[in-house]
Amino acid sequence: MGLSGLKNKKWFRFARNIYVLVLTAFVIWMFFFDANSLLIHRELNQEIKKLEKQKEFLQGEIDKDKKVLEKLSDKEELEKFAREKYYMKKENEEIFLIEYEDSLKTKKNE
């Protein structure tokens, strides 16, 4: 079966049709090489999902911060926060920090 036998096959005549060749080239171009290719769309969809997850995380952080700010609007809570986080004190007041041995950071614990 040589080239002449291949030319008589129905699928070969269909594949040699100029419209089929152009359509095939167009589809390959659109899937792989075009600026709006399927591969680029896939990458962009992955980026969108990643950004949506980040947005959800940051929205949760914003909600936490709003609760903290709402809490700190009270004068007593603000004083408690300043004493605990920044070790602030009133005048003529002494503060003793008690640290337990197992809570100290050492090279072994890190």
Coordinates of N, CA and C in Angstrom, one line a residue:
M1 N 0.9 -1.2 0.0 CA 0.0 0.0 0.0 C 0.9 1.2 0.0
G2 N 1.0 1.9 -1.1 CA 1.8 3.0 -1.2 C 1.0 4.3 -1.0
L3 N 1.6 5.4 -1.5 CA 1.0 6.7 -1.4 C -0.3 6.8 -2.2
S4 N -0.4 6.1 -3.3 CA -1.7 6.1 -4.1 C -2.8 5.4 -3.3
G5 N -2.5 4.3 -2.6 CA -3.5 3.6 -1.8 C -3.9 4.5 -0.7
L6 N -3.0 5.3 -0.1 CA -3.4 6.1 1.0 C -4.2 7.3 0.6
K7 N -4.0 7.8 -0.7 CA -4.9 8.9 -1.2 C -6.3 8.5 -1.4
N8 N -6.6 7.2 -1.5 CA -7.9 6.8 -1.8 C -8.7 6.6 -0.5
K9 N -8.0 6.6 0.7 CA -8.7 6.4 2.0 C -9.6 7.6 2.2
K10 N -10.7 7.4 2.9 CA -11.7 8.4 3.1 C -11.2 9.4 4.2
W11 N -10.5 9.0 5.2 CA -10.0 9.9 6.3 C -8.9 10.7 5.8
F12 N -8.1 10.2 4.8 CA -6.9 10.9 4.3 C -7.5 12.1 3.4
R13 N -8.5 11.8 2.6 CA -9.1 12.9 1.8 C -9.7 14.0 2.7
F14 N -10.3 13.5 3.8 CA -10.9 14.5 4.7 C -9.8 15.3 5.4
A15 N -8.7 14.7 5.8 CA -7.6 15.4 6.5 C -6.9 16.4 5.5
R16 N -6.9 16.1 4.2 CA -6.2 16.9 3.3 C -7.1 18.2 2.9
N17 N -8.3 18.2 3.3 CA -9.2 19.3 3.0 C -8.7 20.5 3.6
I18 N -8.6 21.6 2.9 CA -8.0 22.9 3.3 C -8.7 23.4 4.6
Y19 N -10.0 23.3 4.6 CA -10.8 23.8 5.8 C -10.4 23.0 7.1
V20 N -10.2 21.7 7.0 CA -9.8 20.9 8.1 C -8.4 21.3 8.6
L21 N -7.5 21.5 7.6 CA -6.2 21.9 8.0 C -6.1 23.3 8.7
V22 N -6.9 24.2 8.1 CA -6.9 25.6 8.7 C -7.5 25.5 10.1
L23 N -8.6 24.8 10.2 CA -9.3 24.6 11.5 C -8.4 24.0 12.6
T24 N -7.7 23.0 12.2 CA -6.8 22.3 13.1 C -5.6 23.2 13.5
A25 N -5.1 24.0 12.6 CA -4.0 24.9 12.9 C -4.6 26.0 13.8
F26 N -5.8 26.5 13.6 CA -6.4 27.5 14.4 C -6.6 27.0 15.9
V27 N -7.1 25.8 16.0 CA -7.4 25.2 17.3 C -6.0 25.0 18.1
I28 N -5.0 24.5 17.4 CA -3.7 24.3 18.1 C -3.2 25.7 18.5
W29 N -3.3 26.7 17.6 CA -2.8 28.0 18.0 C -3.6 28.6 19.2
M30 N -4.9 28.4 19.2 CA -5.7 29.0 20.3 C -5.4 28.3 21.6
F31 N -5.2 27.0 21.6 CA -4.9 26.2 22.8 C -3.5 26.5 23.4
F32 N -2.5 26.6 22.6 CA -1.2 26.7 23.1 C -0.4 28.0 22.9
F33 N -0.6 28.7 21.8 CA 0.3 29.8 21.5 C -0.3 31.2 21.7
D34 N -1.6 31.3 21.7 CA -2.3 32.6 21.7 C -2.1 33.2 23.1
A35 N -2.3 34.5 23.2 CA -2.2 35.2 24.5 C -3.3 34.9 25.4
N36 N -4.4 34.4 24.8 CA -5.6 33.9 25.6 C -5.7 32.4 25.6
S37 N -4.6 31.7 25.6 CA -4.6 30.3 25.4 C -5.2 29.6 26.7
L38 N -5.5 28.3 26.5 CA -6.0 27.5 27.5 C -5.1 27.4 28.7
L39 N -3.8 27.3 28.4 CA -2.8 27.2 29.5 C -2.7 28.4 30.3
I40 N -2.8 29.6 29.7 CA -2.8 30.8 30.5 C -4.0 31.0 31.3
H41 N -5.2 30.6 30.8 CA -6.4 30.7 31.5 C -6.3 29.8 32.8
R42 N -5.7 28.6 32.6 CA -5.6 27.7 33.7 C -4.7 28.3 34.8
E43 N -3.6 28.9 34.4 CA -2.7 29.6 35.4 C -3.5 30.8 36.1
L44 N -4.2 31.5 35.3 CA -4.9 32.6 35.9 C -6.0 32.2 36.9
N45 N -6.7 31.1 36.6 CA -7.7 30.5 37.5 C -7.1 30.1 38.8
Q46 N -5.9 29.5 38.7 CA -5.2 29.1 39.9 C -4.8 30.3 40.7
E47 N -4.4 31.3 40.1 CA -4.0 32.6 40.8 C -5.2 33.2 41.4
I48 N -6.4 33.1 40.8 CA -7.6 33.7 41.4 C -8.0 32.9 42.6
K49 N -7.9 31.6 42.6 CA -8.2 30.7 43.8 C -7.2 31.1 44.9
K50 N -6.0 31.2 44.6 CA -5.0 31.6 45.6 C -5.3 32.9 46.3
L51 N -5.7 33.9 45.4 CA -6.0 35.2 45.9 C -7.3 35.2 46.7
E52 N -8.2 34.4 46.4 CA -9.5 34.3 47.1 C -9.2 33.7 48.5
K53 N -8.4 32.7 48.6 CA -8.0 32.1 49.9 C -7.3 33.2 50.8
Q54 N -6.4 34.0 50.1 CA -5.7 35.0 50.9 C -6.7 36.1 51.3
K55 N -7.7 36.4 50.5 CA -8.7 37.4 50.9 C -9.5 36.9 52.1
E56 N -9.9 35.6 52.1 CA -10.6 35.1 53.2 C -9.8 35.1 54.5
F57 N -8.5 34.8 54.4 CA -7.6 34.8 55.6 C -7.5 36.3 56.1
L58 N -7.3 37.2 55.2 CA -7.1 38.6 55.6 C -8.4 39.2 56.1
Q59 N -9.5 38.7 55.6 CA -10.8 39.2 56.1 C -11.0 38.7 57.5
G60 N -10.6 37.5 57.8 CA -10.6 37.0 59.2 C -9.8 37.8 60.1
E61 N -8.6 38.1 59.6 CA -7.7 39.0 60.4 C -8.3 40.3 60.7
I62 N -8.9 40.9 59.7 CA -9.6 42.2 59.9 C -10.7 42.1 61.0
D63 N -11.4 41.0 60.9 CA -12.5 40.8 61.9 C -11.9 40.7 63.3
K64 N -10.8 40.0 63.5 CA -10.1 39.8 64.8 C -9.7 41.2 65.3
D65 N -9.1 42.0 64.4 CA -8.6 43.3 64.7 C -9.7 44.2 65.1
K66 N -10.8 44.1 64.4 CA -12.0 45.0 64.8 C -12.5 44.6 66.2
K67 N -12.5 43.4 66.5 CA -12.9 43.0 67.9 C -11.9 43.5 68.9
V68 N -10.6 43.4 68.6 CA -9.6 44.0 69.6 C -9.8 45.5 69.7
L69 N -10.0 46.2 68.6 CA -10.2 47.6 68.7 C -11.4 48.0 69.5
E70 N -12.5 47.2 69.3 CA -13.7 47.4 70.0 C -13.5 47.2 71.5
K71 N -12.7 46.2 71.8 CA -12.4 45.9 73.2 C -11.5 47.0 73.8
L72 N -10.6 47.5 73.0 CA -9.7 48.6 73.5 C -10.3 49.9 73.7
S73 N -11.5 50.1 73.2 CA -12.2 51.4 73.3 C -12.6 51.6 74.8
D74 N -12.7 50.5 75.6 CA -12.9 50.6 77.0 C -11.6 51.0 77.7
K75 N -11.7 52.0 78.6 CA -10.5 52.4 79.3 C -9.8 51.3 80.1
E76 N -10.6 50.5 80.8 CA -10.0 49.5 81.6 C -9.3 48.4 80.8
E77 N -9.9 48.1 79.7 CA -9.3 47.1 78.8 C -8.0 47.6 78.2
L78 N -8.0 48.9 77.8 CA -6.8 49.5 77.3 C -5.7 49.5 78.3
E79 N -6.0 49.8 79.6 CA -5.0 49.7 80.6 C -4.5 48.3 80.8
K80 N -5.4 47.3 80.8 CA -5.0 45.9 80.9 C -4.1 45.5 79.8
F81 N -4.4 45.9 78.5 CA -3.6 45.6 77.4 C -2.2 46.2 77.5
A82 N -2.1 47.4 77.9 CA -0.9 48.1 78.0 C 0.0 47.4 79.1
R83 N -0.6 47.0 80.2 CA 0.1 46.3 81.2 C 0.6 45.0 80.8
E84 N -0.2 44.2 80.1 CA 0.2 42.9 79.7 C 1.2 42.8 78.5
K85 N 1.0 43.6 77.5 CA 1.8 43.6 76.3 C 3.1 44.4 76.4
Y86 N 3.0 45.6 77.0 CA 4.1 46.5 77.0 C 4.7 46.8 78.4
Y87 N 4.2 46.0 79.4 CA 4.7 46.1 80.8 C 4.7 47.5 81.3
M88 N 3.7 48.3 81.0 CA 3.6 49.6 81.5 C 3.1 49.5 82.9
K89 N 3.4 50.6 83.7 CA 3.0 50.6 85.1 C 2.6 52.0 85.5
K90 N 1.9 52.1 86.6 CA 1.6 53.4 87.2 C 2.8 53.9 88.0
E91 N 2.7 55.2 88.3 CA 3.8 55.8 89.2 C 3.7 55.1 90.5
N92 N 4.9 55.0 91.1 CA 5.1 54.4 92.4 C 4.5 53.0 92.5
E93 N 4.7 52.2 91.4 CA 4.2 50.9 91.4 C 5.4 50.0 90.9
E94 N 5.5 48.8 91.5 CA 6.6 47.9 91.1 C 5.9 46.7 90.4
I95 N 6.6 46.2 89.4 CA 6.1 45.0 88.7 C 7.1 43.9 88.8
F96 N 6.7 42.7 89.1 CA 7.5 41.6 89.2 C 7.1 40.6 88.1
L97 N 8.0 40.2 87.2 CA 7.7 39.3 86.2 C 8.2 37.9 86.6
I98 N 7.3 36.9 86.7 CA 7.6 35.6 87.1 C 7.7 34.7 85.9
E99 N 8.8 34.2 85.6 CA 9.0 33.3 84.5 C 9.4 31.9 85.0
Y100 N 8.7 30.9 84.5 CA 9.0 29.6 84.9 C 10.1 29.0 84.0
E101 N 10.9 28.1 84.5 CA 12.0 27.6 83.8 C 11.6 26.9 82.5
D102 N 10.5 26.2 82.4 CA 10.1 25.6 81.2 C 9.5 26.5 80.2
S103 N 9.2 27.8 80.5 CA 8.7 28.7 79.6 C 9.8 29.6 79.0
L104 N 11.0 29.6 79.5 CA 12.1 30.4 79.0 C 12.5 29.8 77.7
K105 N 12.9 30.7 76.8 CA 13.4 30.2 75.5 C 14.9 29.9 75.6
T106 N 15.2 28.7 75.3 CA 16.6 28.3 75.3 C 16.9 27.7 73.9
K107 N 18.1 27.4 73.6 CA 18.4 26.8 72.3 C 17.8 25.4 72.2
K108 N 17.6 24.7 73.3 CA 17.0 23.4 73.2 C 15.5 23.5 72.9
N109 N 14.8 24.5 73.4 CA 13.4 24.6 73.2 C 13.0 25.1 71.9
E110 N 13.9 25.9 71.2 CA 13.6 26.5 70.0 C 13.6 25.5 68.9

